[in-house]
Structures are given as C-alpha cells and as structure tokens.
Amino acid sequence: MKIICASTSAIEQATWCELLAAALPHAEVFPWQDDGPACGADVAVVWRPPAALFARERELRVVFNLGAGVDALLNLPDLPDDVLIVRLEDAGMAAQMAEYVAHYVVRASRHFNEYEALQKARRWQPLSEIDRRQWPIGIMGMGVLGTSVARAMAGLDYPVAGWSRSGRRLEGVQTYAGRDALPAFLARTRVLVNLLPLTPGTEDILCRETLSQLLPDSHLINLGRGAHLVEEDLPPLLDSGHMAGAMLDVFRVEPLPAEHPFWTHPRIGITPHVAGVTLRRETIEQIGTKILAIMRGETITGVVVRERGY
Ligand code: NAP
Ligand code: GLV
C-alpha cells in the first residue's frame, strides 16, 4: 500500500508521515511535494491539501481527512467522484468539546467572572444561588461532537435540547428535527452551541433572524465553522443587551485579522480554532485501524456522504 500525506506545513507532514509509517510498517508513506512526481498512492491522509494532489495522484481509492469537518476538502475542484472520503470520528475531540462548553457555561452560571472581580476588590460576597432552569442549553448538530456536549451538560443537570436534520435522540435531551422545528428550539434556548458541519444548508445559519429568537440574556458558543455566523449581525445583538455574550472558536478568516472588531468587543471571547484539536495518538490509531480494515475488504464508519456534505 502507498500512502501520501499532505498537510498545512512541511513539519506537520513529516510528523504525520513518521507516525503513519510506524503504525503501518508494511505501507510506503510519502510526504506531498509541490514539485514532486506522482507516487501512485492508493490512500491519502490530508488536512487542507493542495488541489494539485488530486490532479497528480490518479490512483487514489480513499482519502482520510485529519479532522471531523470536510467542508474545505469537498470544495477542492479536482476531487474525484469515486474516491471514498473518510472523516475523523471523535478521536479525542468529543471530550474536548464537552470541556469547552462546560467551562463557559459553568463560569457564567456560577458567577465565576463576578467572583474574580470581587476577589480583586477583596470583597467576600456570596452571589445568588444557581437555578439551572434559567440556563437551557441548545445544541445545533447532534452528531459525534454535539452528542458528547449534550451528554456532559445533561449530566450536570442543565436542561439540554438538540437540533439536527433527522432528530437524533439522546436520553435526557429534548429532540428537535429539521427547519420547521428551528423556531421552537431557539425560543427555549439561552446558551446556543453550534456544532453543525458547514454545508450549503447550514452556512450563515447564525444570523440576526435566528439569534434574535433566543431567550433574553442569551449566549452563543460557535465551535462549528466561521461561515456559520454572519459576523456583522452579532455585535448589535450584544450591544443592545438581547445577547449577554459569545464565545467564538472559528472565524470566516483564520487567523482572525488583527484589525477585526471581535478582538476588542467586551462581550466576545476568542480562542484560535482549538476547541477540538486533532490528537495525534488517537488519530493515528483510528486511521491505521480503518486502513487495515479496508485492506481486509471490510466496511468502515465515518465515510462522508457527498450529497449531504458531511
Ligand atoms: P457529525 O457527526 O457529522 O454530526 C453532524 C450533525 O449535524 C448531525 O447531527 C447532523 O444531523 C447535523 N446536521 C447536518 N446538517 C444539518 C442541517 N442542515 N440541519 C440540521 N442539522 C444538521 O459531525 P461532528 O463530528 O459532530 O462534527 C461537527 C462539526 O464540528 C464538523 O463538521 C466541524 O465543522 C466542527 N468541528 C470543529 C472543531 C473545532 O476545533 N472548532 C473541531 C472538530 C469539528 P443528522 O444527525 O440528522 O445527520
Ligand atoms: C477541525 O476543525 C475539524 O474539523 O476537525
């Protein structure tokens, strides 16, 4: 088996190649080179690869994406129709997403921001007790990652609802399915967590129209993709007081440009696309296991349905 690996830098590529070669000693592993010849690879392992890869490597049967979201990959012009696209399933990201949301919600609902200010003023002042009914959480996208967040937050006794295309069910979580159910889902939600894939059906879904349907004093946690959010719609909703805060991990342009107004907005928190990082050990284990299964002629999970876009 021949594997070609393409990522965002030569160092990244070299690291992944080394790990793949160690996990699959019978495979030949090649790093992508801009001016190199075709190596006749049957498998590609990629994160944001150059479009030229698919024009040059014509024998590819499977492409493994080194992330959960395949939006960038599916938009590449020369991606052949008959190549299987496989995304990461959890691989250690589900726990990271649950931690991220729990951190934000617990901090807000248990007054930790206020206690920080009180400490600075040397004031001993217990604030109001928590009423979890005041913190209904709504998760858009109930896939591998959304389900993990829902389970974690329901486990902390917050009221949780999940919205998905097909209405995926999870014990202890209210289910909403499809566009018709979106208004009812938003109207009961104070903390909106976005974990949708970016597709033509979900682009711009976080906008004035949807965000203004949330409960008063609402919060947005965007962990999906930057293009889910209509950026100019967010500050007016925060400034008017309808929304209390936003925590953003993904942006239309990454890295977020230094002059972007989000950097200095007092109610916006920013992290640099690290909510669910691709963990090397878990990822290599998952991809290695799937490559061996494919070689044995077995079917694997995590195959992207191209027509759905995820
Ligand atoms: P997944 O398992 O494929 O789940 C996707 C979920 O979204 C499913 O529940 C699906 O509904 C739902 N969905 C898709 N299109 C929809 C639509 N038009 N309307 C309503 N629901 C829709 O994906 P995942 O592994 O959880 O990952 C989700 C996304 O997280 C990725 O695509 C990526 O963009 C993002 N991500 C971000 C980071 C980060 O660091 N910020 C890291 C990893 C992933 P069904 O259940 O009905 O199919
Ligand atoms: C990261 O954003 C991913 O899609 O895994």
Short mmCIF file of C-alpha atoms and ligand atoms in Angstrom, two decimals:
data_model
loop_
_atom_site.label_atom_id
_atom_site.label_comp_id
_atom_site.label_asym_id
_atom_site.label_seq_id
_atom_site.Cartn_x
_atom_site.Cartn_y
_atom_site.Cartn_z
CA MET A 1 0.00 0.00 0.00
CA LYS A 2 1.19 3.51 -0.83
CA ILE A 3 0.08 6.44 1.32
CA ILE A 4 0.58 10.10 0.51
CA CYS A 5 0.31 12.64 3.30
CA ALA A 6 -0.42 16.34 2.74
CA SER A 7 -0.92 18.93 5.44
CA THR A 8 -0.51 22.64 6.06
CA SER A 9 3.27 22.66 6.61
CA ALA A 10 6.31 20.51 5.87
CA ILE A 11 6.84 19.90 9.60
CA GLU A 12 3.26 18.74 10.09
CA GLN A 13 3.55 16.45 7.06
CA ALA A 14 6.82 14.95 8.30
CA THR A 15 5.31 14.25 11.73
CA TRP A 16 2.22 12.55 10.30
CA CYS A 17 4.36 10.53 7.84
CA GLU A 18 6.56 9.29 10.67
CA LEU A 19 3.56 8.27 12.77
CA LEU A 20 1.83 6.56 9.83
CA ALA A 21 4.97 4.64 8.90
CA ALA A 22 5.35 3.45 12.49
CA ALA A 23 1.69 2.37 12.72
CA LEU A 24 1.64 0.68 9.28
CA PRO A 25 5.11 -0.83 8.76
CA HIS A 26 4.09 -2.58 5.51
CA ALA A 27 2.98 0.66 3.87
CA GLU A 28 5.15 3.07 1.86
CA VAL A 29 4.49 6.59 3.12
CA PHE A 30 5.28 9.72 1.07
CA PRO A 31 5.05 13.39 2.04
CA TRP A 32 3.41 15.68 -0.52
CA GLN A 33 5.89 17.76 -2.52
CA ASP A 34 4.72 20.66 -4.68
CA ASP A 35 7.13 19.86 -7.50
CA GLY A 36 7.44 16.10 -6.94
CA PRO A 37 6.29 13.29 -9.28
CA ALA A 38 3.13 11.20 -8.75
CA CYS A 39 3.85 8.35 -6.35
CA GLY A 40 0.85 6.19 -7.34
CA ALA A 41 -0.70 6.35 -3.87
CA ASP A 42 -3.89 4.43 -3.14
CA VAL A 43 -4.52 6.26 0.12
CA ALA A 44 -4.16 9.94 1.05
CA VAL A 45 -4.09 11.30 4.60
CA VAL A 46 -4.74 15.04 4.47
CA TRP A 47 -5.60 18.29 6.20
CA ARG A 48 -6.34 21.20 3.86
CA PRO A 49 -4.32 19.63 1.00
CA PRO A 50 -3.33 21.46 -2.19
CA ALA A 51 -5.85 20.97 -5.02
CA ALA A 52 -2.98 19.69 -7.20
CA LEU A 53 -2.78 16.50 -5.14
CA PHE A 54 -5.91 15.06 -6.76
CA ALA A 55 -4.86 16.09 -10.26
CA ARG A 56 -1.50 14.33 -9.81
CA GLU A 57 -2.41 11.21 -7.80
CA ARG A 58 -4.88 9.43 -10.08
CA GLU A 59 -4.93 6.04 -8.33
CA LEU A 60 -6.37 7.16 -5.01
CA ARG A 61 -9.15 4.99 -3.57
CA VAL A 62 -9.54 6.57 -0.12
CA VAL A 63 -8.85 9.98 1.38
CA PHE A 64 -8.63 10.26 5.17
CA ASN A 65 -9.32 13.76 6.49
CA LEU A 66 -7.26 14.71 9.57
CA GLY A 67 -10.29 16.44 11.08
CA ALA A 68 -14.02 15.99 11.58
CA GLY A 69 -15.16 18.72 9.17
CA VAL A 70 -14.74 18.05 5.46
CA ASP A 71 -16.02 21.37 4.06
CA ALA A 72 -12.60 22.54 2.78
CA LEU A 73 -11.82 19.13 1.26
CA LEU A 74 -15.16 18.78 -0.56
CA ASN A 75 -14.67 22.20 -2.14
CA LEU A 76 -11.46 21.21 -3.92
CA PRO A 77 -12.04 21.24 -7.68
CA ASP A 78 -10.20 18.06 -8.75
CA LEU A 79 -11.52 15.74 -6.03
CA PRO A 80 -12.58 12.63 -8.00
CA ASP A 81 -16.20 11.49 -7.56
CA ASP A 82 -15.32 7.86 -6.93
CA VAL A 83 -12.82 8.39 -4.10
CA LEU A 84 -14.05 7.47 -0.61
CA ILE A 85 -13.75 10.39 1.84
CA VAL A 86 -13.37 9.40 5.48
CA ARG A 87 -13.52 11.91 8.32
CA LEU A 88 -12.32 11.66 11.91
CA GLU A 89 -14.93 10.38 14.33
CA ASP A 90 -14.27 11.73 17.82
CA ALA A 91 -10.59 10.67 18.08
CA GLY A 92 -10.41 12.59 21.37
CA MET A 93 -12.29 15.68 20.13
CA ALA A 94 -15.62 14.82 21.76
CA ALA A 95 -14.24 15.20 25.31
CA GLN A 96 -12.52 18.47 24.35
CA MET A 97 -15.81 19.92 23.04
CA ALA A 98 -17.63 18.90 26.23
CA GLU A 99 -14.89 20.55 28.35
CA TYR A 100 -15.05 23.75 26.29
CA VAL A 101 -18.82 24.16 26.67
CA ALA A 102 -18.84 23.10 30.34
CA HIS A 103 -16.10 25.64 31.08
CA TYR A 104 -18.07 28.50 29.53
CA VAL A 105 -21.48 27.59 30.94
CA VAL A 106 -20.27 26.83 34.47
CA ARG A 107 -18.26 30.04 34.53
CA ALA A 108 -21.29 32.10 33.51
CA SER A 109 -23.97 30.29 35.52
CA ARG A 110 -21.95 30.06 38.77
CA HIS A 111 -20.81 33.74 38.68
CA PHE A 112 -17.09 32.93 38.38
CA ASN A 113 -16.49 36.10 36.35
CA GLU A 114 -18.06 38.21 39.10
CA TYR A 115 -16.13 36.37 41.83
CA GLU A 116 -12.90 37.18 40.00
CA ALA A 117 -13.80 40.89 40.12
CA LEU A 118 -14.85 40.60 43.78
CA GLN A 119 -11.53 38.98 44.69
CA LYS A 120 -9.69 41.91 43.12
CA ALA A 121 -11.73 44.25 45.35
CA ARG A 122 -11.11 41.97 48.42
CA ARG A 123 -14.85 41.57 48.84
CA TRP A 124 -16.41 38.49 50.45
CA GLN A 125 -19.84 38.46 48.86
CA PRO A 126 -21.81 35.30 48.05
CA LEU A 127 -23.93 35.85 44.92
CA SER A 128 -27.30 34.32 44.04
CA GLU A 129 -27.62 30.52 44.00
CA ILE A 130 -27.80 28.75 40.66
CA ASP A 131 -31.17 27.93 39.14
CA ARG A 132 -30.37 25.57 36.30
CA ARG A 133 -33.81 26.08 34.74
CA GLN A 134 -32.56 29.58 33.85
CA TRP A 135 -29.78 28.06 31.71
CA PRO A 136 -31.41 25.97 28.96
CA ILE A 137 -28.70 24.84 26.52
CA GLY A 138 -29.47 24.18 22.86
CA ILE A 139 -27.06 22.24 20.67
CA MET A 140 -27.18 22.61 16.89
CA GLY A 141 -25.78 19.41 15.37
CA MET A 142 -26.27 16.21 17.34
CA GLY A 143 -23.52 14.18 15.72
CA VAL A 144 -20.44 12.72 17.36
CA LEU A 145 -19.39 16.03 18.95
CA GLY A 146 -22.80 17.56 19.70
CA THR A 147 -23.90 14.36 21.41
CA SER A 148 -20.84 14.44 23.65
CA VAL A 149 -21.61 18.03 24.70
CA ALA A 150 -25.29 17.20 25.26
CA ARG A 151 -24.44 14.20 27.42
CA ALA A 152 -21.94 16.17 29.52
CA MET A 153 -24.24 19.16 30.12
CA ALA A 154 -27.31 17.00 30.82
CA GLY A 155 -25.08 15.13 33.27
CA LEU A 156 -24.57 18.43 35.10
CA ASP A 157 -28.39 18.80 35.27
CA TYR A 158 -28.73 21.70 32.83
CA PRO A 159 -31.84 21.45 30.61
CA VAL A 160 -30.49 20.38 27.19
CA ALA A 161 -32.09 20.23 23.74
CA GLY A 162 -30.53 19.06 20.49
CA TRP A 163 -31.41 20.13 16.94
CA SER A 164 -30.43 18.02 13.93
CA ARG A 165 -31.61 17.18 10.44
CA SER A 166 -33.07 13.80 11.33
CA GLY A 167 -33.94 14.37 15.00
CA ARG A 168 -31.31 12.18 16.62
CA ARG A 169 -32.46 11.09 20.07
CA LEU A 170 -30.48 11.01 23.30
CA GLU A 171 -31.86 10.11 26.71
CA GLY A 172 -32.48 13.16 28.89
CA VAL A 173 -32.21 15.56 25.94
CA GLN A 174 -35.15 17.22 24.16
CA THR A 175 -35.11 16.50 20.43
CA TYR A 176 -35.85 18.95 17.61
CA ALA A 177 -35.67 17.94 13.93
CA GLY A 178 -35.35 19.97 10.76
CA ARG A 179 -36.00 23.58 9.72
CA ASP A 180 -39.66 23.56 10.82
CA ALA A 181 -38.60 22.86 14.42
CA LEU A 182 -35.86 25.52 14.48
CA PRO A 183 -38.01 28.40 15.86
CA ALA A 184 -39.27 26.29 18.79
CA PHE A 185 -35.72 25.09 19.51
CA LEU A 186 -34.33 28.65 19.51
CA ALA A 187 -37.21 30.03 21.59
CA ARG A 188 -36.39 27.67 24.51
CA THR A 189 -32.59 28.18 24.31
CA ARG A 190 -30.42 30.55 26.32
CA VAL A 191 -27.00 29.07 25.54
CA LEU A 192 -26.73 28.16 21.85
CA VAL A 193 -23.88 25.79 20.95
CA ASN A 194 -23.13 25.34 17.25
CA LEU A 195 -21.61 22.02 16.22
CA LEU A 196 -23.02 21.75 12.72
CA PRO A 197 -20.93 20.84 9.68
CA LEU A 198 -20.55 23.63 7.12
CA THR A 199 -22.75 22.81 4.11
CA PRO A 200 -24.90 24.91 1.76
CA GLY A 201 -27.80 24.16 4.14
CA THR A 202 -26.06 25.47 7.27
CA GLU A 203 -23.96 28.41 6.01
CA ASP A 204 -25.00 31.76 7.61
CA ILE A 205 -27.40 29.95 9.95
CA LEU A 206 -26.27 32.08 12.94
CA CYS A 207 -27.69 35.45 11.90
CA ARG A 208 -29.88 38.28 13.18
CA GLU A 209 -33.05 36.33 12.37
CA THR A 210 -32.09 33.16 14.28
CA LEU A 211 -30.09 34.71 17.14
CA SER A 212 -32.84 37.19 17.95
CA GLN A 213 -35.22 34.27 18.58
CA LEU A 214 -33.12 33.09 21.54
CA LEU A 215 -34.22 33.77 25.13
CA PRO A 216 -33.16 37.14 26.60
CA ASP A 217 -29.60 37.30 28.01
CA SER A 218 -28.54 34.57 25.65
CA HIS A 219 -25.05 33.29 24.84
CA LEU A 220 -23.58 31.89 21.62
CA ILE A 221 -20.78 29.32 21.56
CA ASN A 222 -19.64 28.79 17.96
CA LEU A 223 -17.47 25.70 17.55
CA GLY A 224 -18.56 24.68 14.03
CA ARG A 225 -17.16 26.91 11.29
CA GLY A 226 -16.76 30.66 10.90
CA ALA A 227 -19.07 30.76 7.88
CA HIS A 228 -21.98 29.61 10.04
CA LEU A 229 -22.04 33.09 11.60
CA VAL A 230 -23.00 36.29 9.82
CA GLU A 231 -20.34 38.24 11.69
CA GLU A 232 -21.82 41.74 11.35
CA ASP A 233 -25.10 40.54 12.92
CA LEU A 234 -23.52 39.61 16.27
CA PRO A 235 -22.24 42.93 17.81
CA PRO A 236 -25.62 44.75 17.52
CA LEU A 237 -27.36 41.90 19.36
CA LEU A 238 -24.72 42.01 22.12
CA ASP A 239 -24.71 45.83 22.30
CA SER A 240 -28.50 46.05 22.53
CA GLY A 241 -28.44 43.69 25.53
CA HIS A 242 -30.50 40.95 23.86
CA MET A 243 -27.45 38.70 23.99
CA ALA A 244 -25.16 38.55 27.01
CA GLY A 245 -22.04 37.03 25.46
CA ALA A 246 -20.41 34.98 22.75
CA MET A 247 -17.51 32.56 22.75
CA LEU A 248 -16.09 32.02 19.29
CA ASP A 249 -13.52 29.41 18.24
CA VAL A 250 -13.92 29.61 14.46
CA PHE A 251 -13.96 32.54 12.03
CA ARG A 252 -14.57 33.32 8.37
CA VAL A 253 -10.92 34.34 8.03
CA GLU A 254 -8.38 32.42 10.13
CA PRO A 255 -6.15 33.56 11.73
CA LEU A 256 -8.60 36.30 12.75
CA PRO A 257 -7.09 39.54 11.33
CA ALA A 258 -5.57 41.87 13.96
CA GLU A 259 -7.93 44.71 13.00
CA HIS A 260 -11.10 42.59 13.38
CA PRO A 261 -13.58 44.23 15.82
CA PHE A 262 -14.25 40.90 17.59
CA TRP A 263 -10.81 41.08 19.27
CA THR A 264 -11.78 44.04 21.43
CA HIS A 265 -15.51 43.50 21.94
CA PRO A 266 -16.10 43.29 25.73
CA ARG A 267 -18.67 40.50 25.42
CA ILE A 268 -16.86 38.30 22.91
CA GLY A 269 -14.38 35.62 23.93
CA ILE A 270 -11.99 34.23 21.33
CA THR A 271 -9.99 31.02 21.02
CA PRO A 272 -7.85 30.22 17.94
CA HIS A 273 -9.69 27.18 16.48
CA VAL A 274 -8.62 24.87 19.29
CA ALA A 275 -11.96 23.70 20.72
CA GLY A 276 -11.38 20.18 19.39
CA VAL A 277 -7.78 19.69 18.40
CA THR A 278 -6.74 16.68 16.28
CA LEU A 279 -4.87 14.50 18.75
CA ARG A 280 -2.06 12.56 17.10
CA ARG A 281 -2.14 9.28 19.05
CA GLU A 282 -5.93 8.81 18.84
CA THR A 283 -6.00 9.91 15.19
CA ILE A 284 -3.27 7.55 14.01
CA GLU A 285 -4.90 4.70 15.91
CA GLN A 286 -8.26 5.41 14.22
CA ILE A 287 -6.90 5.87 10.70
CA GLY A 288 -4.48 2.93 11.00
CA THR A 289 -7.30 0.62 12.13
CA LYS A 290 -9.51 1.76 9.24
CA ILE A 291 -6.77 1.31 6.63
CA LEU A 292 -6.20 -2.27 7.82
CA ALA A 293 -9.97 -2.91 7.74
CA ILE A 294 -10.18 -1.62 4.15
CA MET A 295 -7.27 -3.90 3.16
CA ARG A 296 -9.22 -6.85 4.58
CA GLY A 297 -12.20 -5.81 2.46
CA GLU A 298 -14.30 -4.73 5.46
CA THR A 299 -16.61 -1.71 5.55
CA ILE A 300 -15.69 1.20 7.81
CA THR A 301 -17.60 4.01 9.53
CA GLY A 302 -17.02 7.74 9.10
CA VAL A 303 -17.48 7.72 5.33
CA VAL A 304 -18.73 11.11 4.15
CA VAL A 305 -21.99 11.19 2.20
CA ARG A 306 -21.01 13.61 -0.55
CA GLU A 307 -24.57 14.68 -1.44
CA ARG A 308 -25.19 15.69 2.22
CA GLY A 309 -21.83 17.45 2.52
CA TYR A 310 -20.87 15.74 5.81
P1 NAP B 1 -21.31 14.74 12.57
O1 NAP B 1 -21.14 13.57 13.48
O2 NAP B 1 -21.37 14.50 11.11
O3 NAP B 1 -22.66 15.49 13.03
C1 NAP B 1 -23.25 16.49 12.30
C2 NAP B 1 -24.60 16.82 12.91
O4 NAP B 1 -25.14 17.98 12.27
C3 NAP B 1 -25.63 15.71 12.74
O5 NAP B 1 -26.43 15.59 13.90
C4 NAP B 1 -26.48 16.21 11.58
O6 NAP B 1 -27.82 15.76 11.56
C5 NAP B 1 -26.46 17.69 11.84
N1 NAP B 1 -26.78 18.45 10.62
C6 NAP B 1 -26.11 18.48 9.43
N2 NAP B 1 -26.73 19.28 8.56
C7 NAP B 1 -27.83 19.76 9.20
C8 NAP B 1 -28.87 20.64 8.82
N3 NAP B 1 -28.94 21.19 7.60
N4 NAP B 1 -29.83 20.92 9.74
C9 NAP B 1 -29.80 20.38 10.97
N5 NAP B 1 -28.84 19.52 11.39
C10 NAP B 1 -27.86 19.23 10.52
O7 NAP B 1 -20.17 15.82 12.82
P2 NAP B 1 -19.22 16.01 14.12
O8 NAP B 1 -18.12 15.03 14.12
O9 NAP B 1 -20.10 16.09 15.32
O10 NAP B 1 -18.59 17.46 13.79
C11 NAP B 1 -19.41 18.58 13.62
C12 NAP B 1 -18.61 19.77 13.11
O11 NAP B 1 -17.81 20.32 14.14
C13 NAP B 1 -17.59 19.49 12.00
O12 NAP B 1 -18.21 19.38 10.74
C14 NAP B 1 -16.68 20.70 12.08
O13 NAP B 1 -17.17 21.75 11.25
C15 NAP B 1 -16.79 21.12 13.55
N6 NAP B 1 -15.52 20.90 14.27
C16 NAP B 1 -14.89 21.98 14.84
C17 NAP B 1 -13.72 21.80 15.56
C18 NAP B 1 -13.07 22.94 16.26
O14 NAP B 1 -11.96 22.79 16.76
N7 NAP B 1 -13.70 24.08 16.35
C19 NAP B 1 -13.18 20.51 15.70
C20 NAP B 1 -13.84 19.44 15.10
C21 NAP B 1 -15.01 19.65 14.39
P3 NAP B 1 -28.18 14.17 11.44
O15 NAP B 1 -27.84 13.60 12.80
O16 NAP B 1 -29.61 14.16 11.17
O17 NAP B 1 -27.32 13.63 10.34
C1 GLV B 2 -11.48 20.90 12.98
O1 GLV B 2 -11.95 21.98 12.81
C2 GLV B 2 -12.06 19.69 12.50
O2 GLV B 2 -12.95 19.76 11.64
O3 GLV B 2 -11.62 18.62 12.95
#
